[in-house]
XYZ file of N, CA, C and O in Angstrom:
720
model
N 10.337 -6.265 6.357
C 11.093 -5.079 6.020
C 10.168 -3.871 5.967
O 9.065 -3.939 5.449
N 10.657 -2.765 6.485
C 9.894 -1.529 6.474
C 9.970 -0.838 5.128
O 10.661 -1.281 4.207
N 9.267 0.259 5.020
C 9.258 0.988 3.742
C 10.556 1.748 3.519
O 11.312 2.006 4.450
N 10.815 2.115 2.248
C 11.843 3.103 1.959
C 11.302 4.392 2.555
O 10.181 4.789 2.244
N 12.064 5.050 3.408
C 11.527 6.156 4.189
C 12.352 7.421 4.043
O 13.579 7.378 4.106
N 11.651 8.538 3.880
C 12.248 9.865 3.922
C 11.520 10.642 5.005
O 10.307 10.748 4.978
N 12.283 11.189 5.947
C 11.685 11.933 7.048
C 12.230 13.355 7.085
O 13.437 13.553 7.064
N 11.316 14.308 7.123
C 11.716 15.670 7.414
C 11.788 16.648 6.266
O 11.708 17.830 6.476
N 11.943 16.204 5.053
C 11.991 17.178 3.961
C 10.786 16.975 3.054
O 10.151 15.931 3.071
N 10.476 17.969 2.250
C 9.294 17.911 1.402
C 9.367 16.891 0.293
O 8.438 16.130 0.071
N 10.468 16.834 -0.421
C 10.596 15.908 -1.545
C 11.484 14.729 -1.171
O 12.432 14.878 -0.406
N 11.179 13.592 -1.733
C 11.981 12.387 -1.530
C 12.477 11.944 -2.896
O 11.701 11.502 -3.736
N 13.781 12.080 -3.124
C 14.393 11.643 -4.372
C 14.880 10.213 -4.185
O 15.852 9.973 -3.473
N 14.171 9.280 -4.811
C 14.479 7.859 -4.674
C 15.246 7.393 -5.898
O 14.769 7.522 -7.036
N 16.445 6.864 -5.685
C 17.268 6.324 -6.755
C 17.101 4.816 -6.810
O 17.031 4.160 -5.780
N 17.043 4.263 -8.020
C 16.894 2.823 -8.227
C 18.223 2.279 -8.731
O 18.861 2.862 -9.610
N 18.644 1.140 -8.180
C 19.874 0.478 -8.623
C 19.527 -0.951 -8.995
O 18.876 -1.659 -8.231
N 19.953 -1.395 -10.163
C 19.693 -2.759 -10.620
C 20.835 -3.654 -10.155
O 21.940 -3.589 -10.690
N 20.571 -4.500 -9.174
C 21.576 -5.435 -8.657
C 21.261 -6.872 -9.085
O 21.820 -7.822 -8.562
N 20.391 -6.993 -10.071
C 19.981 -8.299 -10.558
C 21.139 -9.006 -11.268
O 21.969 -8.385 -11.918
N 21.149 -10.324 -11.185
C 22.147 -11.121 -11.908
C 21.671 -11.437 -13.320
O 22.411 -12.042 -14.099
N 20.440 -11.040 -13.662
C 19.884 -11.332 -14.992
C 19.745 -10.071 -15.842
O 18.926 -10.021 -16.752
N 20.555 -9.059 -15.564
C 20.456 -7.789 -16.290
C 20.538 -8.008 -17.799
O 19.771 -7.429 -18.567
N 21.462 -8.870 -18.234
C 21.690 -9.061 -19.674
C 20.506 -9.736 -20.371
O 20.350 -9.596 -21.581
N 19.674 -10.467 -19.634
C 18.561 -11.188 -20.273
C 17.207 -10.520 -20.069
O 16.203 -11.017 -20.564
N 17.168 -9.416 -19.353
C 15.906 -8.699 -19.158
C 15.673 -7.752 -20.329
O 16.601 -7.135 -20.844
N 14.405 -7.654 -20.768
C 14.095 -6.810 -21.925
C 13.195 -5.625 -21.584
O 13.065 -4.701 -22.388
N 12.564 -5.644 -20.395
C 11.677 -4.541 -20.046
C 11.608 -4.363 -18.535
O 11.451 -5.332 -17.801
N 11.743 -3.114 -18.122
C 11.571 -2.731 -16.722
C 10.417 -1.738 -16.660
O 10.421 -0.727 -17.359
N 9.423 -2.048 -15.832
C 8.302 -1.127 -15.635
C 8.200 -0.803 -14.147
O 8.250 -1.707 -13.312
N 8.068 0.498 -13.847
C 7.927 0.923 -12.458
C 6.697 1.818 -12.353
O 6.622 2.864 -12.990
N 5.743 1.359 -11.546
C 4.618 2.206 -11.159
C 5.023 2.777 -9.802
O 5.131 2.054 -8.815
N 5.267 4.079 -9.757
C 5.795 4.729 -8.562
C 4.755 4.812 -7.446
O 5.108 5.042 -6.289
N 3.473 4.649 -7.769
C 2.421 4.652 -6.764
C 1.905 6.020 -6.378
O 1.010 6.128 -5.560
N 2.461 7.074 -6.968
C 2.055 8.429 -6.594
C 1.286 9.153 -7.694
O 1.081 10.357 -7.641
N 0.852 8.405 -8.708
C 0.077 9.004 -9.789
C 0.924 9.565 -10.917
O 0.382 10.078 -11.899
N 2.237 9.477 -10.803
C 3.098 9.989 -11.866
C 3.175 8.970 -13.009
O 2.682 7.851 -12.903
N 3.829 9.354 -14.090
C 3.919 8.494 -15.271
C 4.666 7.200 -14.967
O 5.640 7.189 -14.213
N 4.210 6.130 -15.588
C 4.841 4.816 -15.481
C 6.216 4.857 -16.143
O 6.367 5.390 -17.242
N 7.236 4.320 -15.472
C 8.562 4.157 -16.072
C 8.520 2.859 -16.854
O 8.136 1.816 -16.330
N 8.905 2.891 -18.136
C 8.889 1.693 -18.969
C 10.022 1.794 -19.981
O 9.918 2.533 -20.965
N 11.119 1.047 -19.707
C 12.291 1.066 -20.587
C 12.978 -0.291 -20.569
O 12.745 -1.117 -19.692
N 13.875 -0.464 -21.527
C 14.624 -1.720 -21.624
C 15.699 -1.825 -20.547
O 16.141 -2.926 -20.221
N 16.125 -0.704 -19.989
C 17.141 -0.716 -18.922
C 16.718 0.271 -17.836
O 15.950 1.208 -18.079
N 17.250 0.047 -16.653
C 17.044 1.007 -15.569
C 18.123 2.073 -15.665
O 19.223 1.810 -16.162
N 17.859 3.295 -15.192
C 18.913 4.324 -15.202
C 20.083 3.887 -14.325
O 19.913 3.117 -13.378
N 21.261 4.398 -14.626
C 22.430 4.104 -13.802
C 22.232 4.719 -12.425
O 21.667 5.803 -12.292
N 22.732 4.008 -11.392
C 22.566 4.469 -10.020
C 23.100 5.892 -9.878
O 24.189 6.200 -10.324
N 22.311 6.746 -9.244
C 22.739 8.108 -8.968
C 22.487 9.087 -10.092
O 22.826 10.261 -9.970
N 21.906 8.635 -11.213
C 21.735 9.550 -12.341
C 20.331 10.130 -12.440
O 20.183 11.310 -12.715
N 19.297 9.330 -12.246
C 17.927 9.814 -12.427
C 17.049 9.318 -11.287
O 16.597 8.176 -11.308
N 16.767 10.184 -10.303
C 15.877 9.751 -9.223
C 14.416 9.966 -9.608
O 14.107 10.707 -10.541
N 13.552 9.305 -8.873
C 12.131 9.641 -8.946
C 11.856 10.507 -7.729
O 12.220 10.156 -6.611
N 11.203 11.632 -7.918
C 10.937 12.555 -6.826
C 9.488 12.439 -6.353
O 8.563 12.695 -7.119
N 9.330 12.012 -5.092
C 8.008 12.008 -4.453
C 7.814 13.398 -3.859
O 8.511 13.777 -2.921
N 6.866 14.155 -4.399
C 6.674 15.533 -3.959
C 5.515 15.680 -2.980
O 5.298 16.756 -2.436
N 4.777 14.601 -2.745
C 3.688 14.645 -1.774
C 3.997 13.668 -0.651
O 4.788 12.735 -0.816
N 3.386 13.898 0.516
C 3.645 13.052 1.671
C 2.665 11.898 1.732
O 1.529 11.996 1.262
N 3.120 10.787 2.321
C 2.264 9.642 2.548
C 2.937 8.340 2.178
O 4.141 8.289 1.902
N 2.146 7.266 2.186
C 2.581 5.927 1.796
C 2.318 5.724 0.310
O 1.285 6.157 -0.204
N 3.218 5.010 -0.357
C 3.051 4.683 -1.767
C 3.512 3.253 -1.988
O 4.460 2.800 -1.354
N 2.840 2.544 -2.902
C 3.274 1.208 -3.302
C 4.021 1.336 -4.616
O 3.417 1.609 -5.655
N 5.329 1.152 -4.569
C 6.147 1.129 -5.770
C 6.079 -0.301 -6.303
O 6.404 -1.254 -5.582
N 5.620 -0.467 -7.547
C 5.471 -1.800 -8.144
C 6.454 -1.922 -9.300
O 6.375 -1.170 -10.276
N 7.396 -2.853 -9.177
C 8.421 -3.102 -10.190
C 8.100 -4.405 -10.918
O 7.918 -5.447 -10.280
N 8.011 -4.318 -12.243
C 7.791 -5.502 -13.065
C 8.958 -5.629 -14.031
O 9.290 -4.678 -14.749
N 9.582 -6.807 -14.040
C 10.722 -7.075 -14.917
C 10.333 -8.216 -15.854
O 9.843 -9.253 -15.409
N 10.553 -8.007 -17.158
C 10.235 -9.016 -18.167
C 11.524 -9.507 -18.800
O 12.367 -8.705 -19.221
N 11.668 -10.838 -18.873
C 12.854 -11.445 -19.470
C 12.661 -11.711 -20.961
O 11.564 -11.535 -21.509
N 13.726 -12.155 -21.619
C 13.686 -12.456 -23.056
C 12.648 -13.517 -23.403
O 12.092 -13.518 -24.491
N 12.398 -14.425 -22.467
C 11.443 -15.509 -22.715
C 9.985 -15.060 -22.544
O 9.067 -15.861 -22.699
N 9.765 -13.790 -22.215
C 8.415 -13.263 -22.055
C 7.859 -13.402 -20.650
O 6.789 -12.873 -20.358
N 8.552 -14.125 -19.809
C 8.104 -14.265 -18.420
C 8.404 -12.976 -17.659
O 9.432 -12.335 -17.883
N 7.488 -12.630 -16.759
C 7.713 -11.423 -15.974
C 7.557 -11.729 -14.489
O 6.901 -12.688 -14.097
N 8.181 -10.883 -13.695
C 8.121 -10.996 -12.247
C 7.805 -9.615 -11.690
O 8.352 -8.611 -12.154
N 6.922 -9.577 -10.699
C 6.502 -8.309 -10.108
C 6.781 -8.325 -8.614
O 6.538 -9.325 -7.940
N 7.285 -7.208 -8.123
C 7.562 -7.040 -6.696
C 7.032 -5.674 -6.269
O 7.155 -4.701 -7.002
N 6.428 -5.616 -5.082
C 5.896 -4.366 -4.549
C 6.706 -3.934 -3.329
O 7.006 -4.752 -2.465
N 7.058 -2.639 -3.285
C 7.837 -2.069 -2.188
C 7.081 -0.865 -1.630
O 6.540 -0.063 -2.383
N 7.059 -0.731 -0.296
C 6.452 0.442 0.321
C 7.434 1.606 0.317
O 8.633 1.418 0.566
N 6.926 2.788 0.038
C 7.700 4.022 0.101
C 6.943 4.956 1.034
O 5.718 5.059 0.953
N 7.660 5.640 1.928
C 7.016 6.595 2.828
C 7.769 7.915 2.787
O 8.982 7.956 2.984
N 7.038 8.983 2.518
C 7.590 10.331 2.531
C 6.805 11.118 3.563
O 5.594 11.282 3.433
N 7.469 11.591 4.622
C 6.745 12.302 5.664
C 7.655 12.912 6.698
O 8.826 13.204 6.442
N 7.119 13.079 7.892
C 7.856 13.623 9.027
C 7.230 13.073 10.304
O 6.150 12.489 10.264
N 7.929 13.272 11.439
C 7.314 12.812 12.682
C 6.090 13.668 12.981
O 6.071 14.858 12.710
N 5.037 13.062 13.517
C 3.769 13.769 13.704
C 3.716 14.560 15.013
O 4.511 14.338 15.922
N 2.752 15.459 15.087
C 2.464 16.161 16.338
C 1.054 15.785 16.782
O 0.207 15.436 15.960
N 0.822 15.844 18.102
C -0.497 15.480 18.626
C -0.643 15.989 20.054
O 0.345 16.207 20.757
N -1.886 16.172 20.463
C -2.175 16.536 21.842
C -3.638 16.270 22.142
O -4.447 16.015 21.250
N -3.978 16.309 23.432
C -5.356 16.162 23.897
C -5.697 17.366 24.758
O -4.847 17.886 25.479
N -6.945 17.772 24.708
C -7.421 18.868 25.533
C -8.603 18.366 26.336
O -9.519 17.758 25.787
N -8.575 18.615 27.638
C -9.674 18.210 28.501
C -10.573 19.409 28.792
O -10.080 20.529 28.914
N -11.872 19.180 28.920
C -12.779 20.298 29.167
C -12.729 20.798 30.614
O -13.321 21.814 30.937
N -12.011 20.114 31.502
C -12.024 20.494 32.910
C -13.313 20.031 33.564
O -14.133 19.349 32.957
N -13.482 20.386 34.838
C -14.679 20.025 35.578
C -14.939 18.518 35.494
O -16.035 18.076 35.176
N -13.900 17.730 35.781
C -13.997 16.283 35.613
C -13.830 15.522 36.931
O -13.452 14.358 36.923
N -14.102 16.169 38.062
C -14.003 15.464 39.342
C -15.389 15.296 39.958
O -16.316 16.060 39.677
N -15.505 14.295 40.823
C -16.745 14.022 41.573
C -17.957 13.904 40.661
O -19.006 14.523 40.885
N -17.846 13.087 39.635
C -18.932 12.895 38.676
C -19.658 11.585 38.952
O -19.060 10.610 39.401
N -20.925 11.533 38.671
C -21.689 10.295 38.781
C -21.358 9.397 37.593
O -21.067 9.880 36.489
N -21.409 8.098 37.845
C -21.048 7.139 36.793
C -22.303 6.479 36.237
O -23.282 6.315 36.969
N -22.310 6.033 35.010
C -21.262 6.276 34.008
C -21.274 7.735 33.555
O -22.294 8.421 33.661
N -20.107 8.175 33.043
C -19.993 9.570 32.612
C -19.122 9.667 31.358
O -18.039 9.097 31.319
N -19.665 10.381 30.366
C -18.919 10.620 29.123
C -18.127 11.910 29.243
O -18.663 12.929 29.699
N -16.875 11.860 28.830
C -16.045 13.065 28.755
C -15.527 13.176 27.324
O -15.025 12.198 26.758
N -15.653 14.357 26.760
C -15.204 14.618 25.399
C -13.839 15.290 25.440
O -13.667 16.316 26.108
N -12.887 14.693 24.730
C -11.528 15.225 24.633
C -11.309 15.732 23.212
O -11.593 15.018 22.256
N -10.812 16.954 23.079
C -10.447 17.469 21.762
C -9.106 16.876 21.368
O -8.161 16.863 22.164
N -9.029 16.358 20.147
C -7.772 15.825 19.610
C -7.108 16.944 18.823
O -7.686 17.500 17.893
N -5.906 17.273 19.216
C -5.141 18.337 18.574
C -4.056 17.697 17.721
O -2.931 17.505 18.171
N -4.413 17.325 16.498
C -3.457 16.700 15.579
C -2.907 17.777 14.672
O -3.639 18.638 14.189
N -1.607 17.739 14.445
C -0.988 18.724 13.572
C -1.551 18.665 12.167
O -1.701 17.583 11.597
N -1.889 19.824 11.619
C -2.443 19.860 10.264
C -1.408 19.388 9.241
O -1.763 18.979 8.148
N -0.137 19.430 9.613
C 0.918 18.976 8.706
C 1.260 17.504 8.860
O 2.179 17.014 8.208
N 0.532 16.794 9.728
C 0.817 15.363 9.869
C 0.546 14.669 8.540
O -0.498 14.884 7.915
N 1.471 13.821 8.109
C 1.305 13.181 6.803
C 0.321 12.024 6.825
O 0.099 11.408 7.879
N -0.273 11.737 5.664
C -1.073 10.514 5.553
C -0.223 9.316 5.985
O 0.994 9.327 5.826
N -0.873 8.321 6.547
C -0.144 7.157 7.046
C 0.130 7.239 8.534
O 0.620 6.294 9.131
N -0.199 8.383 9.155
C -0.035 8.526 10.600
C -1.196 7.816 11.290
O -2.346 7.946 10.888
N -0.874 7.039 12.326
C -1.888 6.364 13.147
C -1.967 7.053 14.497
O -0.946 7.492 15.050
N -3.177 7.133 15.061
C -3.423 7.768 16.347
C -4.032 6.721 17.268
O -5.105 6.202 16.985
N -3.348 6.409 18.380
C -3.831 5.396 19.325
C -4.123 6.062 20.663
O -3.261 6.720 21.234
N -5.354 5.873 21.145
C -5.782 6.432 22.420
C -5.908 5.293 23.425
O -6.525 4.270 23.133
N -5.302 5.478 24.609
C -5.367 4.476 25.676
C -5.755 5.166 26.983
O -5.541 6.366 27.153
N -6.312 4.380 27.887
C -6.652 4.861 29.224
C -6.192 3.816 30.232
O -5.876 2.682 29.871
N -6.180 4.198 31.501
C -5.817 3.239 32.554
C -7.045 2.788 33.342
O -6.941 2.392 34.495
N -8.226 2.821 32.687
C -9.455 2.406 33.375
C -9.880 0.979 33.007
O -10.979 0.562 33.320
N -8.997 0.265 32.334
C -9.285 -1.127 32.005
C -9.930 -1.343 30.646
O -10.145 -2.482 30.244
N -10.262 -0.280 29.933
C -10.826 -0.438 28.589
C -9.680 -0.564 27.591
O -8.538 -0.193 27.863
N -9.979 -1.085 26.432
C -8.956 -1.270 25.408
C -8.617 0.031 24.703
O -9.272 1.057 24.872
N -7.587 -0.034 23.901
C -7.173 1.144 23.140
C -8.017 1.281 21.873
O -8.664 0.345 21.430
N -8.002 2.491 21.320
C -8.733 2.820 20.097
C -7.730 3.438 19.133
O -6.922 4.280 19.541
N -7.783 3.030 17.854
C -6.842 3.558 16.866
C -7.596 4.185 15.702
O -8.587 3.629 15.222
N -7.106 5.350 15.283
C -7.655 6.074 14.129
C -6.553 6.275 13.103
O -5.382 6.404 13.464
N -6.927 6.316 11.828
C -5.977 6.672 10.777
C -6.077 8.170 10.517
O -7.024 8.831 10.935
N -5.092 8.695 9.826
C -5.068 10.126 9.517
C -6.076 10.455 8.434
O -6.160 9.725 7.462
N -6.818 11.515 8.558
C -6.864 12.420 9.708
C -7.757 11.851 10.804
O -8.767 11.211 10.511
N -7.390 12.071 12.070
C -8.225 11.557 13.163
C -9.462 12.433 13.330
O -9.528 13.539 12.778
N -10.440 11.959 14.099
C -11.576 12.840 14.395
C -11.087 14.023 15.240
O -10.019 13.965 15.846
N -11.854 15.079 15.304
C -11.461 16.246 16.096
C -11.747 16.048 17.575
O -11.204 16.771 18.407
N -12.583 15.044 17.897
C -12.902 14.772 19.294
C -12.970 13.273 19.546
O -13.268 12.494 18.642
N -12.701 12.919 20.798
C -12.827 11.534 21.242
C -13.675 11.550 22.512
O -13.383 12.301 23.453
N -14.735 10.738 22.535
C -15.600 10.644 23.703
C -15.305 9.319 24.402
O -15.371 8.250 23.789
N -14.972 9.412 25.689
C -14.707 8.200 26.470
C -15.739 8.114 27.590
O -16.015 9.102 28.267
N -16.300 6.921 27.779
C -17.259 6.686 28.849
C -16.540 6.028 30.019
O -16.017 4.920 29.885
N -16.505 6.724 31.140
C -15.931 6.176 32.366
C -17.054 5.479 33.122
O -18.115 6.064 33.360
N -16.835 4.208 33.475
C -17.880 3.410 34.119
C -17.513 2.984 35.532
O -18.334 2.368 36.215
N -16.287 3.263 35.947
C -15.847 2.906 37.295
C -15.177 4.101 37.945
O -14.728 5.033 37.282
N -15.072 4.045 39.254
C -14.426 5.110 40.016
C -12.917 5.052 39.804
O -12.331 3.986 39.606
N -12.273 6.200 39.888
C -10.815 6.244 39.762
C -10.116 5.994 41.093
O -8.888 5.961 41.144
N -10.877 5.779 42.158
C -10.267 5.489 43.456
C -9.442 4.209 43.347
O -9.956 3.163 42.929
N -8.182 4.296 43.678
C -7.287 3.151 43.609
C -6.698 2.912 42.234
O -5.936 1.958 42.031
N -7.000 3.759 41.255
C -6.468 3.561 39.897
C -4.959 3.762 39.900
O -4.461 4.741 40.453
N -4.222 2.830 39.304
C -2.765 2.996 39.232
C -2.420 4.070 38.200
O -2.907 4.062 37.083
N -1.611 5.016 38.617
C -1.216 6.089 37.723
C 0.120 6.613 38.218
O 0.239 7.037 39.362
N 1.125 6.608 37.381
C 2.457 7.052 37.771
C 2.511 8.560 37.995
O 3.412 9.059 38.653
N 1.550 9.294 37.460
C 1.574 10.752 37.570
C 0.795 11.220 38.803
O 1.292 11.956 39.635
N -0.474 10.791 38.928
C -1.336 11.200 40.036
C -2.107 9.977 40.510
O -2.834 9.373 39.732
N -1.966 9.637 41.786
C -2.692 8.495 42.332
C -4.198 8.773 42.328
O -4.633 9.913 42.437
N -4.977 7.684 42.226
C -6.442 7.761 42.236
C -6.980 8.636 41.110
O -7.952 9.375 41.289
N -6.357 8.548 39.960
C -6.801 9.343 38.810
C -6.678 8.510 37.542
O -5.771 7.694 37.406
N -7.608 8.725 36.639
C -7.509 8.105 35.322
C -6.726 9.030 34.402
O -6.703 10.252 34.613
N -6.116 8.443 33.413
C -5.503 9.254 32.365
C -6.028 8.793 31.019
O -6.491 7.666 30.863
N -5.971 9.661 30.070
C -6.243 9.346 28.672
C -5.024 9.837 27.910
O -4.611 10.995 28.076
N -4.430 8.958 27.120
C -3.248 9.363 26.360
C -3.471 9.091 24.884
O -4.285 8.245 24.506
N -2.737 9.831 24.065
C -2.798 9.639 22.624
C -1.372 9.584 22.097
O -0.483 10.299 22.569
N -1.156 8.698 21.144
C 0.138 8.593 20.455
C -0.126 8.700 18.961
O -0.953 7.975 18.416
N 0.586 9.615 18.310
C 0.580 9.727 16.852
C 1.884 9.110 16.375
O 2.960 9.460 16.861
N 1.798 8.159 15.415
C 2.990 7.412 15.019
C 2.974 7.114 13.527
O 1.927 6.814 12.959
N 4.149 7.207 12.920
C 4.358 6.812 11.529
C 5.813 6.373 11.388
O 6.548 6.369 12.389
N 6.269 5.981 10.208
C 7.646 5.505 10.084
C 8.723 6.523 10.475
O 9.878 6.165 10.656
N 8.374 7.798 10.609
C 9.351 8.825 10.977
C 9.413 9.092 12.469
O 10.198 9.915 12.926
N 8.569 8.436 13.273
C 8.630 8.622 14.721
C 7.253 8.733 15.322
O 6.243 8.363 14.727
N 7.221 9.268 16.575
C 5.947 9.382 17.279
C 5.973 10.591 18.200
O 7.044 11.130 18.520
N 4.786 11.006 18.611
C 4.600 12.034 19.631
C 3.465 11.577 20.531
O 2.557 10.868 20.098
N 3.528 11.976 21.814
C 2.526 11.582 22.790
C 1.884 12.802 23.426
O 2.520 13.852 23.575
N 0.629 12.638 23.838
C -0.078 13.628 24.637
C -0.858 12.895 25.701
O -1.310 11.766 25.503
N -0.998 13.510 26.886
C -1.700 12.840 27.991
C -2.505 13.865 28.782
O -2.089 14.998 28.959
N -3.686 13.410 29.234
C -4.544 14.207 30.128
C -4.863 13.322 31.313
O -5.199 12.153 31.145
């Protein structure tokens, strides 16, 4: 199961509903919201729709719910919460990238949106046979790729005999792609 997700707005008001069959025998509910706010600790949970918890910052959070019964036994469950938006991303090439001797390093500027939320992953791939590389937010400002083979005969749906470098920024709210 994925996280509880809010996409697109600044605050995420999360309402809790107790659907437990042991409501009458539980004596304590504790909720660590995971965002640094005060611990919720009461004998009952608020009625659905009456008191939300507001996540005012973006990112991933571990909501930890602990329920204690009359017999003193407790059970803990952790749920992911995500507050964010779909990310933006792009790549910039320095140009002057034809007829180069091999091996050759090319530096690409990574243009990640400053508003991209924590929890965004950035995956860079090429069609030169090397594997992909993944960065967490915030990504580096540059990516250096070493080309070790000629692009002659390289399969590319956009331009034949050319390599591409692409980047994808992705989080629970969606993804964006950039390609050079």
